[in-house]
Each structure stands twice: as structure tokens, then as C-alpha cells.
Amino acid sequence: MTDAPAPLVLRLGAVAHGGHVVARTDEGRVVFVRHGLPGELVRVRLTDHEPAASFWRGDVVEVLEPVPGRRDTHVWSRADAVLAAAAGTSPLGGAEFGHADLATQRALKTSVVAEQLSHLAGLEWDGHVRAVAGETPDGTGWRTRLHLDVAPDGSPGMHPHRSGELVPVTDMPLATDALRALAPWDLRYEGAERVDVAAPSGSGPLLHVSLHGDAAQEQIDALRAQLAPWGEQHGVAVTARTADHRDAGVWTGAGHSVETLSVPEAGGEFSWQVSPTGFWQIHRQAPTTLVRAVLDAAQLAPGDAVWDLYSGAGLFTAVAARAVGETGSVLAVEGSPVTSADAARNLADAPHVNTVRGDVARVLTGRGSQGRGGQRRGRGRAMSMRPGGPAPARPDVVIMDPPRAGAAKDVLAAVDHAAPRRIVYVACDPAALGRDLGRLRRRGWRVDGVEAFDLYPNTHHVEAVALLRRDG
């Protein structure tokens, strides 16, 4: 990397995927800029500027001509690029849109979703990114889960964008009041590499410590002696595990969190156990919002066969299982051993549900996976899970919620071959959504609707639910 040039004065152009706006230097070089708004004149500090690179990256360090929509005060001072530049530091990641008001943020996200769907799927989208019920006026207080990395001295912190630097934190305004009240950043975690904190809807808070694999027993004992009384005092379950998967124990409370959901139109009350490092939607309103959107798109009926792919701890699985009843069936496939085990536990009392741990593409093509009890259950008939065994029964509806990278090509091909009457695709990345919808459209599927939700306020992220049906 060459020495950093002097900051550039740039007029910012359109918003781009990934939390950037696009600008060009006088020489025509493209610069992807964070912390700005389209139309602003700003001073930009370059963070990536290799001479041979096709584009550069940079952060706004001074706003010379603001535009309407810029807030007077950033929602999180540690993520404010202008304040960070004045202090000679880097802004923390995690609130890269916090300089814009919520209406402006949602307009930017709407533009990104529309552009990605047009460019990658050939689909002209006239929707908009919607706020969810109960959102705060400034879009803070929504995170029910928080991850902190730990420095060698035991102090927790977070990283600036695209940086290995670990910066101590003293607060996190995007977190719920329950998490902020715990102030996990005020503790020290010597011998740990990361800390995960959760404030679930159906149980008390949980703090999980991931210890270094070479953590000495005396370090583990000392950390337990510090955190167990703290957990007891604050009503926090405290668990720990080493990086080499040695279980360091449940130090206080239960070894899991409990998430609950009340959706009358889906059959009433639901409950899930989630492991400390298992996946769960982090916005406090995300489970309700997404369940309702998925149910509306899926139009499940008693007796239906459903595939729930990338099923996580079973959020959609449990709701689908109740909708189709015991005359139907649900196959839930999840690759993470931890989260798949959560799903198996959560659905253990539903005989018409089969939870399978394994690569989704391998499961769908019958190339082997591991199911609950070593077998698939479907339509009253047990099917071997040995490698080379049969593919799952043909579904009426497929629900898929892949990770940020999107669904694998083989998964889309297998779903297409299965020919369900509906596909409900849940996406947390507009580019992956556009790419995968484009692939399905080229296979003859019609996109009947895309709903987008602002489940990550003050960040560039957005969640979407798409409905597809076969043309003709």
C-alpha cells in the first residue's frame, strides 16, 4: 500500500450496494465512499488507493455542502466518520447510515434493492423498503444480540470497516435497553477471544464467552470466578466454550436462550430454544415481521409438504409445521451443527417434521446428510439418510432463507426440479437476491412480489421476502 494521499474533495453521486455512494476524481477514477449522501460535496480520506486498482475506497471526513436528510448528530458517535477523523481515529462499523435520517436511509435502500433486481434479475421493482412496527424515531434500540471481540488484555471492542484494528467500546445505541443495561463492554475477559450477548424475548439475558483454545485452566477458573457472581447479580445466564470445542460449562443460569413469538394468524404461541452461538434474527421485530410475510406468500394448506431450506433454529419450520398439520410434512435442512441441533430440539415433538443437518445441496440431491435419529421422516415413510440415499419427497412449497452469499446453484436447480407450486425466498442481501431471482427466472419462474423491510436501521442492510411461481 502506498502512502495515503491528501484527502480529496468530491461531489458524491448515486448510492451503491454495500453502504457506499459513488464519486469520481478529476481523472475519472471511481471512488466508493462511505458516510456520505448523494449530492453532497465532501472531503474524503482514501482508505484503499492502489494506483493500479480499478476503484478506490474512502471515508467522508468533512462535509462541505450537506444535503437534506443528513442528521445534525450521528446516532452513535463512535461510528461517526467526521468525529473520528477529527480525533485521528477510524469510525467503528455497524452504523454506516447513522448520519442520515430514517426516511433518507430507506430511500437509499429502496434504490439499491431496485437497482440490484433490475441489473441482476431483469426485474423492474416499484416497491419500497418499509419500516417495521414499533420502530424508534431514530432507529436505535433494536439489536437483541451483540458480538464483541476481545483484545489480548481482555478488553472487549469492535472493528472499523475492513480493519483488523480492535477499538474499545463504551456503548452501542443500536442494542436494546436490556443489552445496554448489562454494559458487557465494562467487563474484562482475559483468556477469551469473543463474547456473544443476547437479550431474548422469552428468557433472561445470556452471555457466552468463547475462550482461546490454549486458554490455561487457571485463566478459565479466574474468568468464571469473575463472571459467575456478575451473572447471578444481574440475572444473566453465563456459558463458555473453548475454541477447540472443550465445553467450559454453564456458569450461571440455563445453557440456552428462549425466543417466543405470538402470531394469532399462525396458530398462536411459539417457543424456540437457541444455543449461545446459534443463529436467530437480531431485530426485536424481525421474527414477527418475517413470519407474517412468509406465511402470506406461502399460502400453506393442511396436508402440504414443505421444504424449509437453511432453516436455522426452526423459525419458519415451526410455523409451517402448525399450518400444514400432521397430515402434511416439513423437511428442515440446516448446515450449522449448532443451529441444526437447536432445530431438532425445538421440533422434537412434531412427528411430521424432519430436521436434517447437512449441506443443503447435498441433502436435496440425495448425496448424504445427517438427520434426526439418522432418518428422514416424510409422508409416513422412513427414508434412509445414508450417502447416496433418496432425495426428499417433492414439496408443495419451498421456503429458503440462505446466508448473505445466497443459495448455491445446485440448490436452485434442485428446487426448480422439484417443481413446487410456490417458492418463498428470504434474503438479507440485495445482490444475492437479485442474482438468485435472475437464475430462477431463467428457469421459468415468475416473481410475483418482493417485500423489503428495514430490519437493520442505521446500517445499509435490508431484508426482503420474494414470492415465485412457475410461469404458465
Coordinates of C-alpha atoms in Angstrom, one line a residue:
M1 CA 0.0 0.0 0.0
T2 CA 1.4 3.4 -1.0
D3 CA 1.4 6.3 1.4
A4 CA -2.1 7.9 1.8
P5 CA -2.6 10.9 -0.4
A6 CA -4.1 14.1 0.8
P7 CA -7.9 14.0 1.2
L8 CA -9.9 14.6 -1.9
V9 CA -12.8 17.0 -2.4
L10 CA -15.5 15.0 -4.3
R11 CA -19.1 15.5 -5.3
L12 CA -21.0 12.4 -4.4
G13 CA -23.2 10.6 -6.8
A14 CA -25.6 7.7 -6.6
V15 CA -25.8 5.2 -3.8
A16 CA -24.3 1.8 -4.4
H17 CA -24.7 -1.6 -2.9
G18 CA -22.7 -2.2 0.3
G19 CA -23.2 1.1 2.1
H20 CA -21.3 3.4 -0.4
V21 CA -22.0 6.3 -2.6
V22 CA -20.1 6.6 -5.9
A23 CA -17.9 9.5 -6.8
R24 CA -15.2 10.2 -9.4
T25 CA -11.9 12.0 -9.2
D26 CA -11.0 14.7 -11.7
E27 CA -9.1 12.0 -13.6
G28 CA -12.2 9.8 -13.8
R29 CA -11.2 7.3 -11.1
V30 CA -14.2 5.7 -9.3
V31 CA -14.2 6.1 -5.5
F32 CA -16.7 4.2 -3.3
V33 CA -17.3 6.5 -0.4
R34 CA -18.8 5.7 3.0
H35 CA -20.6 8.1 5.4
G36 CA -21.9 10.4 2.7
L37 CA -25.1 11.1 0.9
P38 CA -25.8 11.6 -2.9
G39 CA -25.3 15.2 -4.0
E40 CA -23.0 16.2 -1.1
L41 CA -19.7 17.9 -1.6
V42 CA -17.3 16.3 0.9
R43 CA -13.7 15.8 1.8
V44 CA -12.7 12.1 1.5
R45 CA -9.9 10.3 3.2
L46 CA -8.9 7.4 1.0
T47 CA -8.7 4.0 2.7
D48 CA -7.9 1.9 -0.3
H49 CA -5.9 3.6 -3.1
E50 CA -3.6 1.3 -5.0
P51 CA -2.6 3.0 -8.2
A52 CA -3.5 0.0 -10.4
A53 CA -6.8 -0.7 -8.7
S54 CA -10.0 -0.3 -10.8
F55 CA -11.6 1.7 -8.0
W56 CA -10.7 3.3 -4.7
R57 CA -12.4 3.4 -1.3
G58 CA -12.7 6.3 1.2
D59 CA -14.5 7.8 4.2
V60 CA -16.1 11.2 4.4
V61 CA -14.0 13.3 6.9
E62 CA -15.7 16.7 6.3
V63 CA -19.0 17.7 4.8
L64 CA -18.6 20.9 2.8
E65 CA -22.1 21.0 1.3
P66 CA -24.6 18.8 3.1
V67 CA -27.9 17.8 1.6
P68 CA -31.4 17.4 3.2
G69 CA -31.6 14.1 5.0
R70 CA -28.3 14.4 6.9
R71 CA -28.8 14.4 10.6
D72 CA -27.3 17.1 12.8
T73 CA -26.0 14.4 15.1
H74 CA -25.0 10.8 14.3
V75 CA -26.9 8.2 16.3
W76 CA -23.6 6.6 17.5
S77 CA -20.6 8.9 18.0
R78 CA -18.1 6.1 17.7
A79 CA -19.4 5.3 14.2
D80 CA -19.3 8.9 13.1
A81 CA -16.6 9.3 10.4
V82 CA -16.4 13.0 10.7
L83 CA -15.9 12.9 14.5
A84 CA -13.4 10.0 14.1
A85 CA -11.3 12.0 11.6
A86 CA -11.2 15.0 14.0
A87 CA -9.9 12.7 16.7
G88 CA -7.4 10.9 14.5
T89 CA -9.2 7.5 14.7
S90 CA -11.3 5.3 12.4
P91 CA -15.1 5.1 12.7
L92 CA -16.5 1.8 14.0
G93 CA -18.5 -0.3 11.6
G94 CA -22.1 -1.2 12.3
A95 CA -23.9 2.1 11.8
E96 CA -22.7 3.3 8.5
F97 CA -26.0 5.0 7.6
G98 CA -26.4 6.6 11.1
H99 CA -25.6 10.1 9.6
A100 CA -28.9 10.0 7.6
D101 CA -32.4 10.3 8.9
L102 CA -34.6 7.2 8.6
A103 CA -36.6 8.4 5.6
T104 CA -33.4 9.1 3.7
Q105 CA -31.9 5.7 4.7
R106 CA -35.0 3.9 3.4
A107 CA -35.0 5.8 0.2
L108 CA -31.3 4.8 -0.3
K109 CA -32.1 1.2 0.5
T110 CA -35.0 1.2 -1.9
S111 CA -32.8 2.5 -4.7
V112 CA -30.2 -0.3 -4.0
V113 CA -32.8 -3.1 -4.0
A114 CA -34.4 -1.8 -7.2
E115 CA -31.1 -1.4 -8.9
Q116 CA -29.9 -4.9 -7.9
L117 CA -33.2 -6.5 -9.0
S118 CA -33.1 -4.7 -12.3
H119 CA -29.4 -5.4 -13.1
L120 CA -29.2 -9.0 -11.9
A121 CA -32.8 -10.3 -12.2
G122 CA -34.1 -8.2 -15.1
L123 CA -37.0 -7.2 -12.8
E124 CA -38.4 -3.7 -12.5
W125 CA -39.4 -3.3 -8.9
D126 CA -41.8 -0.5 -7.8
G127 CA -41.8 -1.3 -4.1
H128 CA -40.1 0.4 -1.2
V129 CA -38.2 -0.6 1.9
R130 CA -40.8 -0.5 4.7
A131 CA -40.4 0.4 8.4
V132 CA -41.4 -2.3 10.9
A133 CA -43.9 -1.9 13.7
G134 CA -42.7 -0.3 16.9
E135 CA -39.5 1.2 15.4
T136 CA -38.0 4.0 17.5
P137 CA -37.9 7.5 15.9
D138 CA -34.1 7.4 15.4
G139 CA -33.8 3.6 14.6
T140 CA -31.9 2.7 17.7
G141 CA -32.6 0.1 20.4
W142 CA -33.4 -2.9 18.1
R143 CA -30.4 -5.3 18.4
T144 CA -31.2 -8.2 20.7
R145 CA -27.8 -9.8 20.0
L146 CA -24.3 -8.4 20.1
H147 CA -20.9 -9.7 19.3
L148 CA -17.7 -8.3 20.8
D149 CA -14.1 -9.3 20.0
V150 CA -11.6 -9.4 22.9
A151 CA -8.1 -7.9 22.9
P152 CA -5.2 -9.8 24.5
D153 CA -5.6 -7.7 27.7
G154 CA -9.2 -8.9 28.0
S155 CA -10.9 -5.6 26.9
P156 CA -13.8 -6.1 24.5
G157 CA -14.3 -4.0 21.4
M158 CA -15.4 -3.8 17.8
H159 CA -13.7 -3.2 14.4
P160 CA -13.8 -0.3 12.0
H161 CA -14.9 -1.3 8.5
R162 CA -12.5 -3.6 6.6
S163 CA -10.0 -3.3 9.5
G164 CA -8.3 -5.7 11.9
E165 CA -7.9 -3.0 14.5
L166 CA -9.9 -3.6 17.6
V167 CA -11.3 -0.5 19.2
P168 CA -12.8 -0.4 22.7
V169 CA -16.4 0.5 23.0
T170 CA -18.3 2.1 25.8
D171 CA -21.9 1.8 24.5
M172 CA -23.9 0.5 21.5
P173 CA -27.0 2.6 20.8
L174 CA -28.4 0.1 18.3
A175 CA -28.7 -2.5 21.1
T176 CA -31.9 -2.9 23.1
D177 CA -32.1 -1.3 26.5
A178 CA -31.8 -4.7 28.1
L179 CA -28.4 -5.2 26.5
R180 CA -27.1 -1.7 27.1
A181 CA -28.1 -2.0 30.8
L182 CA -25.8 -5.0 31.1
A183 CA -22.8 -3.0 29.8
P184 CA -20.8 -6.1 28.8
W185 CA -18.1 -3.7 27.4
D186 CA -17.3 -2.7 31.0
L187 CA -16.1 -6.2 31.9
R188 CA -12.7 -7.9 31.2
Y189 CA -12.4 -11.3 29.6
E190 CA -8.8 -12.4 29.8
G191 CA -8.3 -15.7 28.0
A192 CA -11.3 -15.1 25.7
E193 CA -11.4 -14.3 22.0
R194 CA -15.0 -13.2 21.7
V195 CA -18.2 -12.6 23.7
D196 CA -21.7 -13.0 22.5
V197 CA -24.6 -11.4 24.4
A198 CA -28.3 -11.9 23.8
A199 CA -31.4 -10.4 25.3
P200 CA -34.1 -12.8 24.0
S201 CA -37.8 -12.4 24.1
G202 CA -38.7 -15.4 26.2
S203 CA -35.9 -15.6 28.9
G204 CA -33.4 -13.6 30.7
P205 CA -30.2 -12.3 29.1
L206 CA -27.3 -14.7 28.2
L207 CA -23.6 -14.0 27.9
H208 CA -21.4 -16.6 26.1
V209 CA -17.6 -16.5 26.3
S210 CA -15.6 -18.1 23.6
L211 CA -12.2 -18.9 25.1
H212 CA -8.9 -19.4 23.2
G213 CA -8.1 -23.0 22.6
D214 CA -4.9 -22.6 24.5
A215 CA -6.5 -20.9 27.5
A216 CA -5.0 -22.2 30.7
Q217 CA -7.3 -23.8 33.2
E218 CA -6.3 -21.1 35.7
Q219 CA -7.4 -18.4 33.2
I220 CA -10.8 -20.2 32.8
D221 CA -11.2 -20.5 36.5
A222 CA -10.4 -16.8 37.1
L223 CA -12.8 -15.7 34.4
R224 CA -15.5 -17.9 35.9
A225 CA -14.9 -16.5 39.4
Q226 CA -15.4 -13.0 37.9
L227 CA -18.4 -13.7 35.7
A228 CA -20.5 -16.1 37.7
P229 CA -21.2 -13.6 40.5
W230 CA -21.9 -10.9 37.9
G231 CA -24.3 -13.2 36.2
E232 CA -26.1 -14.1 39.4
Q233 CA -26.3 -10.4 40.4
H234 CA -27.8 -9.3 37.1
G235 CA -29.9 -12.4 36.3
V236 CA -27.7 -13.3 33.3
A237 CA -27.0 -16.9 32.1
V238 CA -23.3 -17.2 31.6
T239 CA -21.8 -20.0 29.4
A240 CA -18.4 -20.7 28.0
R241 CA -16.6 -22.9 25.4
T242 CA -13.1 -23.0 24.2
A243 CA -12.1 -22.6 20.5
D244 CA -11.1 -26.2 20.3
H245 CA -14.7 -27.1 21.5
R246 CA -13.9 -28.0 25.0
D247 CA -17.1 -27.2 27.0
A248 CA -16.1 -24.9 29.8
G249 CA -19.6 -25.2 31.3
V250 CA -22.7 -23.3 32.2
W251 CA -21.5 -20.9 34.8
T252 CA -24.9 -19.5 35.8
G253 CA -28.5 -20.0 34.6
A254 CA -29.5 -22.1 31.6
G255 CA -27.2 -23.1 28.7
H256 CA -29.5 -21.5 26.1
S257 CA -31.8 -18.6 25.5
V258 CA -35.6 -18.9 24.8
E259 CA -37.3 -16.9 22.0
T260 CA -41.1 -16.6 21.9
L261 CA -43.5 -15.4 19.3
S262 CA -47.2 -14.7 19.3
V263 CA -48.8 -14.8 15.8
P264 CA -52.5 -15.5 16.1
E265 CA -52.9 -16.0 12.4
A266 CA -50.2 -18.6 12.5
G267 CA -51.8 -20.6 15.3
G268 CA -50.9 -18.7 18.4
E269 CA -47.9 -19.0 20.6
F270 CA -44.5 -20.4 19.6
S271 CA -41.2 -21.0 21.5
W272 CA -37.7 -21.9 20.5
Q273 CA -34.5 -22.7 22.4
V274 CA -31.4 -21.1 20.8
S275 CA -27.8 -22.0 21.7
P276 CA -25.5 -19.2 22.7
T277 CA -23.7 -19.3 19.3
G278 CA -26.8 -20.3 17.3
F279 CA -28.5 -18.1 14.7
W280 CA -31.5 -16.0 15.4
Q281 CA -32.8 -12.9 13.8
I282 CA -31.3 -9.9 15.7
H283 CA -34.0 -7.2 15.3
R284 CA -36.6 -7.5 18.1
Q285 CA -39.4 -7.3 15.5
A286 CA -37.8 -9.5 12.8
P287 CA -39.3 -12.9 13.7
T288 CA -42.9 -11.5 13.7
T289 CA -42.3 -9.4 10.5
L290 CA -40.8 -12.2 8.5
V291 CA -43.1 -15.0 9.7
R292 CA -46.1 -12.9 8.6
A293 CA -44.5 -12.1 5.2
V294 CA -43.5 -15.7 4.6
L295 CA -47.0 -17.0 5.6
D296 CA -48.7 -14.5 3.3
A297 CA -46.5 -15.6 0.4
A298 CA -46.5 -19.3 1.1
Q299 CA -50.3 -19.7 1.4
L300 CA -49.8 -23.1 3.2
A301 CA -52.7 -25.5 3.5
P302 CA -53.3 -28.6 5.7
G303 CA -51.6 -31.6 4.1
D304 CA -48.9 -29.6 2.3
A305 CA -45.3 -30.8 2.0
V306 CA -42.8 -28.0 2.8
W307 CA -39.1 -27.7 2.4
D308 CA -37.5 -25.2 4.8
L309 CA -34.0 -24.7 3.5
Y310 CA -31.3 -23.0 5.5
S311 CA -33.8 -23.4 8.3
G312 CA -31.7 -22.1 11.3
A313 CA -33.2 -22.9 14.7
G314 CA -36.6 -23.6 13.1
L315 CA -38.3 -20.2 13.0
F316 CA -40.2 -20.9 9.8
T317 CA -40.2 -24.6 10.3
A318 CA -42.3 -24.5 13.5
V319 CA -44.9 -22.1 11.9
A320 CA -45.1 -24.1 8.7
A321 CA -45.5 -27.4 10.7
R322 CA -48.5 -26.0 12.5
A323 CA -50.0 -24.6 9.3
V324 CA -49.8 -27.9 7.4
G325 CA -50.8 -30.1 10.3
E326 CA -49.9 -33.7 10.9
T327 CA -51.3 -34.7 7.6
G328 CA -48.5 -32.6 6.0
S329 CA -44.8 -32.7 6.3
V330 CA -41.9 -30.3 6.7
L331 CA -38.3 -31.0 5.9
A332 CA -35.9 -28.6 7.6
V333 CA -32.3 -28.5 6.4
E334 CA -29.5 -26.6 8.1
G335 CA -25.8 -26.8 7.7
S336 CA -24.6 -25.5 11.0
P337 CA -24.3 -28.3 13.6
V338 CA -25.2 -25.9 16.4
T339 CA -28.2 -24.4 14.8
S340 CA -29.4 -27.7 13.3
A341 CA -29.3 -29.2 16.8
D342 CA -31.4 -26.3 18.0
A343 CA -34.0 -27.0 15.3
A344 CA -34.1 -30.8 16.1
R345 CA -34.7 -30.0 19.8
N346 CA -37.3 -27.4 19.0
L347 CA -39.3 -29.7 16.7
A348 CA -38.7 -32.9 18.5
D349 CA -42.4 -33.2 19.4
A350 CA -43.6 -32.7 15.8
P351 CA -43.6 -36.2 14.2
H352 CA -44.4 -34.7 10.8
V353 CA -41.2 -32.6 10.8
N354 CA -37.8 -33.9 9.8
T355 CA -34.7 -31.9 10.7
V356 CA -31.6 -32.6 8.7
R357 CA -28.1 -31.4 9.3
G358 CA -26.0 -31.1 6.2
D359 CA -25.1 -29.1 3.2
V360 CA -28.4 -28.1 1.6
A361 CA -27.4 -29.1 -2.0
R362 CA -26.1 -32.5 -0.8
V363 CA -29.4 -33.2 1.0
L364 CA -31.6 -32.2 -1.9
T365 CA -29.6 -34.3 -4.4
G366 CA -29.5 -37.4 -2.1
R367 CA -25.7 -37.3 -1.7
G368 CA -25.8 -37.8 2.0
S369 CA -26.5 -35.9 5.3
Q370 CA -27.4 -36.5 8.9
G371 CA -31.0 -36.3 10.1
R372 CA -32.7 -36.5 13.4
G373 CA -32.4 -40.1 14.5
G374 CA -30.4 -40.9 11.3
Q375 CA -33.5 -40.9 9.2
R376 CA -35.8 -38.7 7.2
R377 CA -39.5 -38.8 8.1
G378 CA -41.9 -37.9 5.3
R379 CA -45.4 -38.8 4.3
G380 CA -45.4 -41.7 6.8
R381 CA -42.4 -43.4 5.3
A382 CA -38.9 -43.5 6.8
M383 CA -36.2 -42.9 4.3
S384 CA -32.5 -43.8 4.8
M385 CA -30.1 -40.9 5.2
R386 CA -27.0 -42.9 4.1
P387 CA -24.8 -41.4 1.4
G388 CA -26.4 -42.0 -2.0
G389 CA -29.9 -42.3 -0.4
P390 CA -33.1 -40.9 -2.0
A391 CA -33.8 -37.3 -2.3
P392 CA -36.6 -35.8 -0.2
A393 CA -40.2 -36.0 -1.1
R394 CA -41.4 -33.5 -3.6
P395 CA -42.7 -30.3 -1.9
D396 CA -45.7 -28.2 -2.5
V397 CA -44.0 -25.1 -1.1
V398 CA -40.2 -24.3 -0.7
I399 CA -39.1 -21.7 1.9
M400 CA -35.5 -20.7 1.8
D401 CA -33.5 -18.3 3.9
P402 CA -29.9 -18.6 2.7
P403 CA -26.9 -16.8 4.3
R404 CA -25.7 -13.4 2.9
A405 CA -23.9 -15.1 0.0
G406 CA -27.3 -16.5 -1.3
A407 CA -28.3 -20.0 -2.3
A408 CA -26.0 -22.4 -4.1
K409 CA -26.6 -23.0 -7.8
D410 CA -27.2 -26.7 -7.1
V411 CA -29.9 -25.7 -4.5
L412 CA -31.7 -23.6 -7.0
A413 CA -31.5 -26.3 -9.6
A414 CA -32.9 -28.9 -7.2
V415 CA -35.7 -26.6 -6.1
D416 CA -36.6 -26.0 -9.8
H417 CA -36.5 -29.7 -10.5
A418 CA -38.9 -30.4 -7.5
A419 CA -41.4 -28.0 -9.1
P420 CA -43.3 -26.7 -6.1
R421 CA -46.3 -24.5 -6.6
R422 CA -44.6 -21.7 -4.7
I423 CA -41.0 -20.6 -3.7
V424 CA -40.7 -18.1 -0.9
Y425 CA -37.2 -16.7 -0.8
V426 CA -36.0 -14.7 2.2
A427 CA -32.9 -12.6 1.6
C428 CA -30.6 -10.4 3.7
D429 CA -28.6 -9.2 0.7
P430 CA -30.0 -7.4 -2.3
A431 CA -27.2 -8.6 -4.6
A432 CA -27.7 -12.2 -3.7
L433 CA -31.5 -11.8 -4.0
G434 CA -31.1 -10.3 -7.5
R435 CA -28.7 -13.0 -8.7
D436 CA -30.8 -15.9 -7.4
L437 CA -34.1 -14.5 -8.6
G438 CA -32.5 -14.0 -12.0
R439 CA -31.4 -17.6 -12.1
L440 CA -34.9 -18.8 -11.2
R441 CA -36.5 -16.5 -13.7
R442 CA -34.3 -18.0 -16.4
R443 CA -35.6 -21.4 -15.3
G444 CA -39.1 -20.3 -16.0
W445 CA -40.2 -18.9 -12.6
R446 CA -42.2 -15.7 -12.3
V447 CA -41.6 -13.3 -9.5
D448 CA -45.0 -12.4 -8.1
G449 CA -43.8 -9.9 -5.5
V450 CA -40.9 -8.7 -3.4
E451 CA -41.4 -7.1 0.0
A452 CA -38.5 -5.3 1.7
F453 CA -38.1 -4.5 5.3
D454 CA -35.8 -2.1 7.2
L455 CA -34.7 -4.7 9.8
Y456 CA -31.3 -3.1 10.2
P457 CA -31.9 0.6 10.8
N458 CA -28.8 2.9 10.6
T459 CA -27.0 0.3 8.5
H460 CA -27.1 -0.4 4.8
H461 CA -28.6 -3.9 5.2
V462 CA -32.1 -4.8 4.3
E463 CA -34.2 -7.9 4.5
A464 CA -36.6 -9.0 1.7
V465 CA -39.1 -11.7 1.0
A466 CA -39.9 -12.7 -2.6
L467 CA -42.6 -15.0 -3.9
L468 CA -42.1 -17.0 -7.1
R469 CA -44.4 -19.2 -9.1
R470 CA -44.0 -21.1 -12.3
D471 CA -44.8 -19.3 -15.5
G472 CA -47.8 -20.9 -17.2

